[in-house]
Tab-separated table of C-alpha atoms in Angstrom:
chain	number	residue	atom	x	y	z
A	783	UNK	CA	14.353	-12.300	9.597
A	784	UNK	CA	17.096	-9.899	10.585
A	785	UNK	CA	17.030	-7.440	13.500
A	786	UNK	CA	15.093	-4.742	11.659
A	787	UNK	CA	12.475	-3.103	13.890
A	788	UNK	CA	9.506	-0.945	12.948
A	789	UNK	CA	8.986	2.312	14.773
A	790	UNK	CA	6.590	5.226	14.313
A	791	UNK	CA	7.464	7.860	11.729
A	792	UNK	CA	8.918	11.040	13.269
A	793	UNK	CA	9.329	14.467	11.683
A	794	UNK	CA	13.100	13.853	11.655
A	795	UNK	CA	12.484	11.013	9.155
A	796	UNK	CA	10.851	13.289	6.569
A	797	UNK	CA	14.023	14.246	4.694
A	798	UNK	CA	15.137	10.611	4.514
A	799	UNK	CA	11.744	9.419	3.183
A	800	UNK	CA	11.786	12.093	0.477
A	801	UNK	CA	15.445	11.599	-0.465
A	802	UNK	CA	15.329	7.787	-0.606
A	803	UNK	CA	12.103	7.663	-2.604
A	804	UNK	CA	13.509	10.192	-5.066
A	805	UNK	CA	16.865	8.411	-5.380
A	806	UNK	CA	15.506	4.865	-5.689
A	807	UNK	CA	12.741	5.717	-8.140
A	808	UNK	CA	15.169	7.748	-10.251
A	809	UNK	CA	17.723	4.924	-10.322
A	810	UNK	CA	15.288	2.006	-10.732
A	811	UNK	CA	12.413	3.507	-12.737
A	812	UNK	CA	13.850	6.628	-14.364
A	813	UNK	CA	11.615	9.087	-12.490
A	814	UNK	CA	12.582	12.760	-12.715
A	815	UNK	CA	12.782	15.339	-9.921
A	816	UNK	CA	9.016	15.967	-10.028
A	817	UNK	CA	8.651	12.709	-8.089
A	818	UNK	CA	10.726	14.202	-5.256
A	819	UNK	CA	8.299	17.133	-5.174
A	820	UNK	CA	5.314	14.762	-5.015
A	821	UNK	CA	6.802	12.740	-2.146
A	822	UNK	CA	7.710	15.939	-0.276
A	823	UNK	CA	4.103	17.116	-0.606
A	824	UNK	CA	2.717	13.785	0.621
A	825	UNK	CA	5.000	13.957	3.677
A	826	UNK	CA	4.176	17.618	4.332
A	827	UNK	CA	0.432	16.891	4.147
A	828	UNK	CA	0.807	13.894	6.447
A	829	UNK	CA	2.782	15.873	9.031
A	830	UNK	CA	0.347	18.813	8.949
A	831	UNK	CA	-2.994	17.026	8.839
A	832	UNK	CA	-2.885	13.367	9.855
A	833	UNK	CA	-5.189	11.938	12.499
A	834	UNK	CA	-2.994	9.572	14.555
A	835	UNK	CA	-5.979	7.371	15.409
A	836	UNK	CA	-6.739	6.787	11.704
A	837	UNK	CA	-3.441	7.442	9.908
A	838	UNK	CA	0.066	6.348	10.687
A	839	UNK	CA	3.531	5.948	9.248
A	840	UNK	CA	6.312	3.540	10.160
A	841	UNK	CA	10.034	3.464	9.559
A	842	UNK	CA	11.938	0.197	9.444
A	843	UNK	CA	15.359	0.544	11.011
A	844	UNK	CA	18.232	-1.714	11.882
A	845	UNK	CA	20.146	0.149	14.528
A	846	UNK	CA	20.393	3.709	13.271
A	847	UNK	CA	20.113	2.703	9.599
A	848	UNK	CA	16.705	3.260	8.059
A	849	UNK	CA	15.688	0.414	5.760
A	850	UNK	CA	12.111	1.121	4.739
A	851	UNK	CA	8.838	2.967	5.191
A	852	UNK	CA	5.092	2.555	4.887
A	853	UNK	CA	2.134	4.868	5.592
A	854	UNK	CA	-1.619	4.349	6.004
A	855	UNK	CA	-3.716	7.436	5.229
A	856	UNK	CA	-7.451	7.904	4.838
A	857	UNK	CA	-8.529	8.047	1.223
A	858	UNK	CA	-10.581	11.010	0.021
A	859	UNK	CA	-13.290	8.591	-1.168
A	860	UNK	CA	-14.615	8.066	2.352
A	861	UNK	CA	-13.982	7.099	5.960
A	862	UNK	CA	-13.963	3.339	5.305
A	863	UNK	CA	-11.183	3.465	2.711
A	864	UNK	CA	-7.501	3.958	3.424
A	865	UNK	CA	-4.533	3.876	1.121
A	866	UNK	CA	-0.979	2.733	1.477
A	867	UNK	CA	1.546	5.455	0.722
A	868	UNK	CA	5.310	5.745	0.484
A	869	UNK	CA	6.055	2.034	0.623
A	870	UNK	CA	9.795	1.559	0.289
A	871	UNK	CA	12.314	-1.153	1.110
A	872	UNK	CA	16.001	-0.389	0.629
A	873	UNK	CA	17.669	-2.761	-1.870
A	874	UNK	CA	19.896	-4.524	0.707
A	875	UNK	CA	16.788	-5.322	2.802
A	876	UNK	CA	14.781	-6.793	-0.076
A	877	UNK	CA	14.149	-10.503	0.189
A	878	UNK	CA	14.502	-10.482	3.993
A	879	UNK	CA	10.789	-10.437	4.804
A	880	UNK	CA	10.829	-6.728	5.626
A	881	UNK	CA	8.236	-5.831	2.975
A	882	UNK	CA	5.839	-8.389	4.472
A	883	UNK	CA	6.554	-7.087	7.985
A	884	UNK	CA	5.732	-3.534	6.856
A	885	UNK	CA	2.589	-4.693	5.094
A	886	UNK	CA	1.416	-6.813	8.048
A	887	UNK	CA	1.828	-3.823	10.364
A	888	UNK	CA	-0.109	-1.548	8.015
A	889	UNK	CA	-2.890	-4.116	7.500
A	890	UNK	CA	-3.274	-4.660	11.251
A	891	UNK	CA	-3.426	-0.933	11.918
A	892	UNK	CA	-5.924	-0.313	9.099
A	893	UNK	CA	-8.172	-3.093	10.353
A	894	UNK	CA	-8.017	-1.787	13.949
A	895	UNK	CA	-8.746	1.755	12.714
A	896	UNK	CA	-11.982	0.480	11.151
A	897	UNK	CA	-11.125	0.657	7.473
A	898	UNK	CA	-12.956	-1.796	5.206
A	899	UNK	CA	-10.683	-1.392	2.196
A	900	UNK	CA	-7.059	-0.560	1.719
A	901	UNK	CA	-5.989	0.792	-1.667
A	902	UNK	CA	-2.517	0.207	-3.007
A	903	UNK	CA	-1.790	2.238	-6.119
A	904	UNK	CA	1.049	0.821	-8.155
A	905	UNK	CA	2.522	3.297	-10.619
A	906	UNK	CA	5.092	0.846	-11.937
A	907	UNK	CA	4.064	-2.797	-12.027
A	908	UNK	CA	6.679	-4.940	-10.342
A	909	UNK	CA	5.844	-8.491	-11.307
A	910	UNK	CA	7.744	-10.085	-8.423
A	911	UNK	CA	5.606	-8.195	-5.919
A	912	UNK	CA	2.282	-9.060	-7.545
A	913	UNK	CA	2.173	-12.512	-5.916
A	914	UNK	CA	2.719	-10.998	-2.455
A	915	UNK	CA	0.015	-8.390	-3.079
A	916	UNK	CA	-2.477	-11.081	-4.125
A	917	UNK	CA	-1.522	-13.224	-1.116
A	918	UNK	CA	-2.286	-10.230	1.129
A	919	UNK	CA	-5.772	-9.726	-0.310
A	920	UNK	CA	-5.147	-6.959	-2.835
A	921	UNK	CA	-6.991	-7.219	-6.140
A	922	UNK	CA	-6.761	-5.428	-9.436
A	923	UNK	CA	-9.674	-3.032	-10.049
A	924	UNK	CA	-12.308	-4.222	-12.494
A	925	UNK	CA	-11.842	-2.764	-15.956
A	926	UNK	CA	-14.299	-3.528	-18.759
A	927	UNK	CA	-12.721	-4.610	-22.013
A	928	UNK	CA	-12.519	-7.445	-24.539
A	929	UNK	CA	-11.667	-9.939	-21.812
A	930	UNK	CA	-14.854	-8.961	-19.975
A	931	UNK	CA	-16.968	-9.661	-23.069
A	932	UNK	CA	-15.336	-13.077	-23.326
A	933	UNK	CA	-15.921	-13.728	-19.603
A	934	UNK	CA	-19.616	-12.844	-19.982
A	935	UNK	CA	-19.933	-15.144	-22.987
A	936	UNK	CA	-18.207	-18.028	-21.218
A	937	UNK	CA	-19.655	-17.447	-17.737
A	938	UNK	CA	-23.247	-16.175	-17.955
A	939	UNK	CA	-23.820	-16.862	-14.232
A	940	UNK	CA	-21.124	-14.293	-13.470
A	941	UNK	CA	-23.153	-11.612	-15.278
A	942	UNK	CA	-26.345	-12.793	-13.584
A	943	UNK	CA	-24.654	-12.458	-10.188
A	944	UNK	CA	-23.624	-8.895	-10.973
A	945	UNK	CA	-27.151	-8.127	-12.164
A	946	UNK	CA	-28.598	-9.492	-8.892
A	947	UNK	CA	-25.987	-8.202	-6.419
A	948	UNK	CA	-24.256	-5.313	-8.181
A	949	UNK	CA	-20.571	-4.840	-8.882
A	950	UNK	CA	-18.167	-6.283	-6.322
A	951	UNK	CA	-17.184	-3.707	-3.717
A	952	UNK	CA	-13.880	-2.745	-2.169
A	953	UNK	CA	-13.768	-5.148	0.726
A	954	UNK	CA	-10.283	-6.532	0.410
A	955	UNK	CA	-9.237	-5.517	3.908
A	956	UNK	CA	-12.162	-7.133	5.695
A	957	UNK	CA	-11.910	-10.250	3.524
A	958	UNK	CA	-8.208	-10.507	4.314
A	959	UNK	CA	-8.926	-10.035	8.008
A	960	UNK	CA	-11.546	-12.764	8.044
A	961	UNK	CA	-9.402	-15.258	6.169
A	962	UNK	CA	-6.412	-14.542	8.373
A	963	UNK	CA	-8.391	-15.215	11.571
């Protein structure tokens, strides 16, 4: 891994986070300027309201050059659920292990802050990142559909388990923490 270090997010990083998210998502995914507005609002809300014991942001930097960001914020669904926000790795830093370093830092913080689940919302599926997300304990949400009907037909014990124990819960963070120990 190169000499990139993670440091806490500071207010002076806000313009960079907004500008780089807007520029990269416009160039790589075709997002319009409304995405810039969304990111600016997320940053403004974080700066105005975050609880530093439960929510945190990090900037990856190599010297004075910023190379990435990641934020952990409490989800509105409850005090045991956090979400990852504003995850970004600059193109020259991709493939260096920086994304994993950012994710490891966020997972460790979320676990220490007492969260049981960490939600990662992916607006644009990036197939190369899916393997890393699975390796780090993230799972796709359950969605009923034709595949579910087939699963029930082929695996009746699966349905019986749901009937006895209920739907699986959001426990990816604690499961990841236990398996990593």
